[in-house]
């Protein structure tokens, strides 16, 4: 009997403990069963509290979508504007007024600055304009007489081409074959303001490149008339100048490294401090040039006519001058070390103070050890 009573008391104790646990769970939901009105009120409260956050997220998403749409609309509008400006600029090139044509040329330059992806197209249009308005008839002998100033529209067109961004030089070769640019004026200081703008836009590229006054790197000027042109401190590296006429041109400090010069005429040109490092200059006419301090190091000058040339202080070290005509040339203080002079004509040439160490005078290798 006693054991039965103990079992009943134990069961009663467990029922009371279970009841207490149920009551505690009910208090969590306001004294109601789970899923009842109390729980619904709790969830409703949580939802109300989260509404401001959800609204903020929705606002951010809406703003992002609106900004994206606005940017797309601005891009489309900008492209339409550039297209309109481009069409107007090209139309101006056909005007009878030189002033309007010049305005169209500079308008194209501004478009190229504002829209880098249109640079190649703009340069092609301007180069085509030069070819159309300065074309040399095939086989025409260059006229003699005093050079006249280049027409203002052609001067503006070539100036824009010569001030083109440096980064496009490696991908775009200016096509200016067989054009008459005689009397071309200086293209540097006249347009320094536009060069500054290019330097600002392409600063990292400009810093890695020589500061040329005119950028004609890799330009194709085959057979062109550039007599009396001013190309001081110009970049003509890797340019195609075969058969070009550069007589009397001002080419001081101009870089010709890698340029193709076969058959070019540079007689009486000013080549002071110009650079022809390693150039193949066979067939180039150089009589009476002023080439003080110019660099012809390692250049191939075989058979070249250098009669009466002023080569004072020039660098002709390791140059190949075999068969060259050096009669009457002034090579005083020039560096001719290691050069090859076999078969050259040297009557009347001045060699005072020249460095002749290691010069080869004959094919069999007669070497001058040192001539002061």
Coordinates of N, CA and C in Angstrom, one line a residue, residues 15-159:
X15 N 3.0 15.6 -12.9 CA 1.9 16.4 -13.6 C 2.0 17.8 -13.3
X16 N 2.3 18.1 -12.0 CA 2.4 19.5 -11.6 C 3.6 20.2 -12.3
X17 N 4.8 19.5 -12.4 CA 5.9 20.0 -13.1 C 5.6 20.3 -14.6
X18 N 4.9 19.4 -15.2 CA 4.5 19.5 -16.6 C 3.6 20.7 -16.8
X19 N 2.7 20.9 -15.8 CA 1.8 22.0 -15.9 C 2.5 23.3 -15.7
X20 N 3.5 23.3 -14.8 CA 4.3 24.6 -14.7 C 5.1 24.9 -16.0
X21 N 5.6 23.9 -16.7 CA 6.3 24.1 -18.0 C 5.4 24.7 -19.0
X22 N 4.1 24.1 -19.1 CA 3.1 24.6 -20.0 C 2.8 26.1 -19.8
X23 N 2.6 26.4 -18.5 CA 2.3 27.8 -18.2 C 3.4 28.7 -18.5
X24 N 4.7 28.3 -18.4 CA 5.8 29.2 -18.7 C 5.8 29.4 -20.3
X25 N 5.5 28.4 -21.0 CA 5.5 28.5 -22.5 C 4.4 29.5 -22.9
X26 N 3.2 29.3 -22.3 CA 2.1 30.2 -22.6 C 2.4 31.6 -22.3
X27 N 3.2 31.9 -21.2 CA 3.5 33.3 -20.9 C 4.3 34.0 -21.9
X28 N 5.2 33.2 -22.6 CA 6.0 33.8 -23.7 C 5.1 34.4 -24.8
X29 N 3.9 33.8 -25.0 CA 3.0 34.3 -26.0 C 1.8 35.0 -25.4
X30 N 2.0 35.7 -24.3 CA 1.0 36.4 -23.7 C -0.1 35.6 -23.0
X31 N 0.3 34.4 -22.6 CA -0.7 33.6 -21.9 C -1.6 32.8 -22.8
X32 N -1.2 32.8 -24.2 CA -2.0 32.1 -25.2 C -1.3 31.0 -25.7
X33 N -1.9 30.1 -26.3 CA -1.3 28.9 -27.0 C -0.5 29.4 -28.2
X34 N 0.5 28.6 -28.6 CA 1.3 29.0 -29.8 C 0.4 29.1 -31.0
X35 N 0.5 30.1 -31.9 CA -0.3 30.3 -33.0 C -1.6 31.0 -32.7
X36 N -1.8 31.4 -31.5 CA -3.0 32.2 -31.1 C -2.8 33.7 -31.4
X37 N -3.8 34.4 -31.0 CA -3.8 35.9 -31.2 C -2.5 36.5 -30.6
X38 N -2.0 36.1 -29.5 CA -0.8 36.7 -28.9 C 0.4 36.6 -29.8
X39 N 0.6 35.4 -30.4 CA 1.7 35.3 -31.3 C 1.6 36.1 -32.5
X40 N 0.4 36.2 -33.0 CA 0.1 37.1 -34.2 C 0.5 38.5 -33.9
X41 N 0.2 39.0 -32.7 CA 0.5 40.3 -32.3 C 2.0 40.5 -32.3
X42 N 2.7 39.5 -31.8 CA 4.2 39.6 -31.8 C 4.7 39.8 -33.2
X43 N 4.3 38.9 -34.1 CA 4.8 39.0 -35.4 C 4.4 40.3 -36.1
X44 N 3.2 40.7 -35.8 CA 2.8 42.0 -36.4 C 3.7 43.1 -35.9
X45 N 4.1 43.1 -34.7 CA 5.0 44.1 -34.1 C 6.3 44.1 -34.8
X46 N 6.8 42.8 -35.0 CA 8.1 42.7 -35.7 C 8.1 43.3 -37.1
X47 N 7.0 43.0 -37.8 CA 6.8 43.4 -39.1 C 6.7 45.0 -39.2
X48 N 6.0 45.5 -38.3 CA 5.9 47.0 -38.2 C 7.2 47.6 -38.0
X49 N 8.0 47.0 -37.1 CA 9.4 47.6 -36.8 C 10.3 47.4 -38.0
X50 N 10.1 46.4 -38.9 CA 11.0 46.2 -40.0 C 10.6 47.1 -41.2
X51 N 9.4 47.6 -41.2 CA 9.0 48.4 -42.4 C 9.9 49.6 -42.8
X52 N 10.4 50.4 -41.8 CA 11.3 51.5 -42.2 C 12.6 50.9 -42.9
X53 N 13.1 49.8 -42.5 CA 14.3 49.3 -43.1 C 14.0 48.8 -44.5
X54 N 12.9 48.1 -44.7 CA 12.5 47.6 -46.0 C 12.2 48.8 -47.0
X55 N 11.7 49.9 -46.4 CA 11.4 51.1 -47.2 C 12.7 51.7 -47.7
X56 N 13.7 51.7 -46.8 CA 15.0 52.2 -47.1 C 15.7 51.4 -48.2
X57 N 15.6 50.1 -48.1 CA 16.2 49.2 -49.1 C 15.5 49.4 -50.5
X58 N 14.2 49.6 -50.4 CA 13.5 49.8 -51.7 C 13.9 51.1 -52.3
X59 N 14.1 52.2 -51.4 CA 14.5 53.5 -51.9 C 15.9 53.4 -52.6
X60 N 16.8 52.7 -51.9 CA 18.1 52.5 -52.5 C 18.1 51.9 -53.9
X61 N 17.3 50.8 -54.0 CA 17.2 50.1 -55.2 C 16.6 51.0 -56.3
X62 N 15.6 51.7 -55.9 CA 14.9 52.6 -56.9 C 15.9 53.7 -57.4
X63 N 16.7 54.3 -56.4 CA 17.7 55.3 -56.7 C 18.7 54.7 -57.7
X64 N 19.2 53.5 -57.4 CA 20.2 52.9 -58.2 C 19.7 52.7 -59.6
X65 N 18.5 52.2 -59.7 CA 17.9 52.0 -61.1 C 17.7 53.3 -61.8
X66 N 17.3 54.4 -61.1 CA 17.1 55.7 -61.7 C 18.4 56.3 -62.2
X67 N 19.5 56.1 -61.3 CA 20.8 56.6 -61.7 C 21.3 55.9 -63.0
X68 N 21.2 54.6 -63.0 CA 21.6 53.8 -64.2 C 20.9 54.3 -65.4
X69 N 19.5 54.5 -65.3 CA 18.8 54.9 -66.4 C 19.2 56.3 -66.9
X70 N 19.4 57.2 -65.9 CA 19.9 58.6 -66.2 C 21.2 58.6 -66.9
X71 N 22.2 57.7 -66.4 CA 23.5 57.7 -67.1 C 23.3 57.2 -68.5
X72 N 22.5 56.2 -68.7 CA 22.3 55.7 -70.1 C 21.7 56.8 -71.0
X73 N 20.7 57.5 -70.4 CA 20.2 58.6 -71.2 C 21.2 59.7 -71.5
X74 N 22.1 60.0 -70.6 CA 23.1 61.0 -70.8 C 24.1 60.5 -71.8
X75 N 24.4 59.2 -71.8 CA 25.4 58.6 -72.8 C 24.8 58.7 -74.2
X76 N 23.5 58.4 -74.3 CA 22.9 58.4 -75.6 C 22.8 59.9 -76.1
X77 N 22.5 60.8 -75.2 CA 22.4 62.2 -75.5 C 23.8 62.8 -76.0
X78 N 24.8 62.3 -75.2 CA 26.2 62.8 -75.5 C 26.6 62.3 -76.9
X79 N 26.3 61.0 -77.2 CA 26.7 60.5 -78.5 C 25.9 61.2 -79.6
X80 N 24.7 61.5 -79.4 CA 23.9 62.2 -80.4 C 24.5 63.6 -80.6
X81 N 24.9 64.2 -79.5 CA 25.5 65.6 -79.6 C 26.8 65.5 -80.4
X82 N 27.6 64.5 -80.1 CA 28.9 64.4 -80.8 C 28.7 64.1 -82.3
X83 N 27.7 63.3 -82.6 CA 27.4 63.0 -84.0 C 26.9 64.2 -84.7
X84 N 26.1 65.1 -84.0 CA 25.7 66.3 -84.6 C 26.9 67.3 -84.9
X85 N 27.8 67.4 -83.9 CA 28.9 68.2 -84.0 C 29.8 67.7 -85.2
X86 N 30.0 66.4 -85.2 CA 30.9 65.8 -86.3 C 30.3 66.1 -87.7
X87 N 29.0 65.9 -87.8 CA 28.3 66.2 -89.1 C 28.5 67.6 -89.5
X88 N 28.3 68.6 -88.6 CA 28.5 70.0 -88.9 C 29.9 70.3 -89.2
X89 N 30.9 69.7 -88.5 CA 32.3 70.0 -88.8 C 32.7 69.6 -90.2
X90 N 32.3 68.3 -90.5 CA 32.6 67.8 -91.8 C 32.0 68.6 -92.9
X91 N 30.7 69.1 -92.7 CA 30.1 69.9 -93.7 C 30.8 71.2 -93.9
X92 N 31.4 71.8 -92.8 CA 32.1 73.0 -92.9 C 33.4 72.9 -93.8
X93 N 33.9 71.7 -93.9 CA 35.1 71.5 -94.7 C 34.8 71.8 -96.2
X94 N 33.6 71.7 -96.6 CA 33.2 72.0 -98.0 C 32.8 73.4 -98.3
X95 N 33.0 74.3 -97.4 CA 32.6 75.7 -97.5 C 33.6 76.4 -98.5
X96 N 33.0 77.4 -99.1 CA 33.9 78.3 -100.0 C 34.7 79.2 -99.2
X97 N 34.4 79.4 -97.9 CA 35.1 80.3 -97.0 C 36.2 79.6 -96.3
X98 N 37.4 80.2 -96.4 CA 38.6 79.6 -95.7 C 38.4 79.6 -94.2
X99 N 37.8 80.7 -93.7 CA 37.6 80.8 -92.3 C 36.6 79.7 -91.8
X100 N 35.6 79.4 -92.5 CA 34.7 78.3 -92.1 C 35.4 77.0 -92.2
X101 N 36.2 76.8 -93.2 CA 36.9 75.5 -93.3 C 37.9 75.3 -92.1
X102 N 38.5 76.4 -91.7 CA 39.5 76.4 -90.6 C 38.7 76.1 -89.3
X103 N 37.5 76.7 -89.2 CA 36.6 76.4 -88.0 C 36.2 74.9 -88.0
X104 N 35.9 74.4 -89.1 CA 35.6 72.9 -89.1 C 36.7 72.0 -88.8
X105 N 37.9 72.4 -89.2 CA 39.1 71.6 -88.8 C 39.3 71.6 -87.3
X106 N 39.3 72.8 -86.7 CA 39.5 72.8 -85.2 C 38.3 72.3 -84.5
X107 N 37.1 72.3 -85.1 CA 36.0 71.6 -84.4 C 36.2 70.1 -84.4
X108 N 36.7 69.6 -85.5 CA 37.1 68.1 -85.5 C 38.1 67.8 -84.4
X109 N 39.1 68.7 -84.2 CA 40.1 68.5 -83.2 C 39.4 68.4 -81.8
X110 N 38.5 69.4 -81.6 CA 37.8 69.4 -80.3 C 37.0 68.1 -80.0
X111 N 36.4 67.6 -81.1 CA 35.6 66.3 -81.0 C 36.6 65.2 -80.6
X112 N 37.8 65.2 -81.2 CA 38.7 64.1 -80.9 C 39.2 64.2 -79.5
X113 N 39.3 65.4 -78.9 CA 39.6 65.5 -77.5 C 38.5 65.0 -76.6
X114 N 37.3 65.4 -77.0 CA 36.1 65.0 -76.1 C 35.7 63.6 -76.3
X115 N 36.0 62.9 -77.4 CA 35.6 61.6 -77.6 C 36.8 60.8 -78.2
X116 N 37.6 60.2 -77.3 CA 38.8 59.5 -77.7 C 38.5 58.4 -78.7
X117 N 37.4 57.7 -78.7 CA 37.1 56.7 -79.6 C 36.9 57.2 -81.1
X118 N 36.7 58.5 -81.2 CA 36.5 59.1 -82.5 C 37.8 59.7 -83.1
X119 N 39.0 59.5 -82.3 CA 40.2 60.1 -82.8 C 40.7 59.6 -84.1
X120 N 40.7 58.3 -84.3 CA 41.2 57.8 -85.5 C 40.4 58.3 -86.7
X121 N 39.1 58.3 -86.5 CA 38.2 58.8 -87.6 C 38.5 60.3 -87.9
X122 N 38.6 61.1 -86.9 CA 38.8 62.5 -87.1 C 40.2 62.8 -87.8
X123 N 41.2 62.0 -87.4 CA 42.5 62.2 -88.1 C 42.4 61.8 -89.5
X124 N 41.7 60.7 -89.8 CA 41.6 60.2 -91.2 C 40.9 61.3 -92.1
X125 N 39.8 61.9 -91.5 CA 39.1 62.9 -92.3 C 40.0 64.1 -92.6
X126 N 40.8 64.6 -91.6 CA 41.6 65.8 -91.8 C 42.8 65.4 -92.7
X127 N 43.3 64.2 -92.6 CA 44.4 63.8 -93.6 C 43.8 63.7 -95.0
X128 N 42.6 63.2 -95.1 CA 42.0 63.2 -96.5 C 41.8 64.6 -97.0
X129 N 41.5 65.5 -96.1 CA 41.3 66.9 -96.6 C 42.6 67.5 -97.1
X130 N 43.7 67.2 -96.4 CA 45.0 67.7 -96.9 C 45.3 67.0 -98.2
X131 N 45.1 65.7 -98.4 CA 45.4 65.1 -99.7 C 44.6 65.6 -100.8
X132 N 43.3 66.0 -100.5 CA 42.4 66.5 -101.5 C 42.8 67.9 -102.0
X133 N 43.3 68.7 -101.0 CA 43.5 70.1 -101.3 C 45.0 70.4 -101.6
X134 N 45.9 69.5 -101.4 CA 47.3 69.7 -101.7 C 48.0 68.6 -102.5
X135 N 47.2 67.9 -103.3 CA 47.7 66.8 -104.0 C 48.7 67.2 -105.1
X136 N 49.8 66.5 -105.2 CA 50.8 66.8 -106.2 C 50.5 65.8 -107.4
X137 N 50.3 66.4 -108.6 CA 50.0 65.5 -109.8 C 51.2 64.6 -110.0
X138 N 50.9 63.3 -110.3 CA 51.9 62.3 -110.4 C 52.9 62.7 -111.6
X139 N 54.2 62.7 -111.3 CA 55.2 63.0 -112.3 C 55.5 64.5 -112.4
X140 N 54.8 65.3 -111.6 CA 55.0 66.8 -111.8 C 56.4 67.1 -111.1
X141 N 57.1 68.0 -111.9 CA 58.4 68.5 -111.3 C 58.1 69.6 -110.4
X142 N 58.7 69.6 -109.2 CA 58.4 70.7 -108.3 C 58.8 72.0 -108.8
X143 N 57.9 73.0 -108.8 CA 58.2 74.3 -109.3 C 59.3 75.0 -108.6
X144 N 60.0 75.9 -109.3 CA 61.0 76.7 -108.7 C 60.4 78.0 -108.2
X145 N 61.2 78.9 -107.7 CA 60.7 80.2 -107.3 C 60.7 80.3 -105.8
X146 N 60.2 81.4 -105.3 CA 60.2 81.7 -103.9 C 58.9 81.0 -103.3
X147 N 59.2 80.4 -102.2 CA 58.1 79.7 -101.5 C 57.0 80.7 -101.0
X148 N 55.8 80.3 -101.2 CA 54.6 81.1 -100.7 C 54.1 80.5 -99.4
X149 N 53.5 81.3 -98.5 CA 53.0 80.7 -97.3 C 51.9 79.7 -97.6
X150 N 51.9 78.6 -96.9 CA 50.9 77.6 -97.1 C 49.5 78.2 -96.8
X151 N 48.5 77.8 -97.6 CA 47.1 78.3 -97.3 C 46.7 78.1 -95.9
X152 N 45.9 79.0 -95.3 CA 45.6 78.9 -93.9 C 44.9 77.7 -93.5
X153 N 44.0 77.1 -94.4 CA 43.3 75.9 -94.0 C 44.2 74.7 -94.0
X154 N 45.2 74.6 -94.9 CA 46.1 73.5 -94.9 C 47.1 73.6 -93.7
X155 N 47.5 74.8 -93.4 CA 48.4 75.0 -92.2 C 47.6 74.5 -91.0
X156 N 46.4 74.9 -90.9 CA 45.6 74.5 -89.7 C 45.4 73.0 -89.7
X157 N 45.2 72.4 -90.8 CA 45.0 70.9 -90.9 C 46.2 70.1 -90.5
X158 N 47.4 70.5 -91.0 CA 48.6 69.9 -90.7 C 49.0 70.1 -89.2
X159 N 48.7 71.3 -88.7 CA 49.0 71.6 -87.3 C 48.2 70.7 -86.4

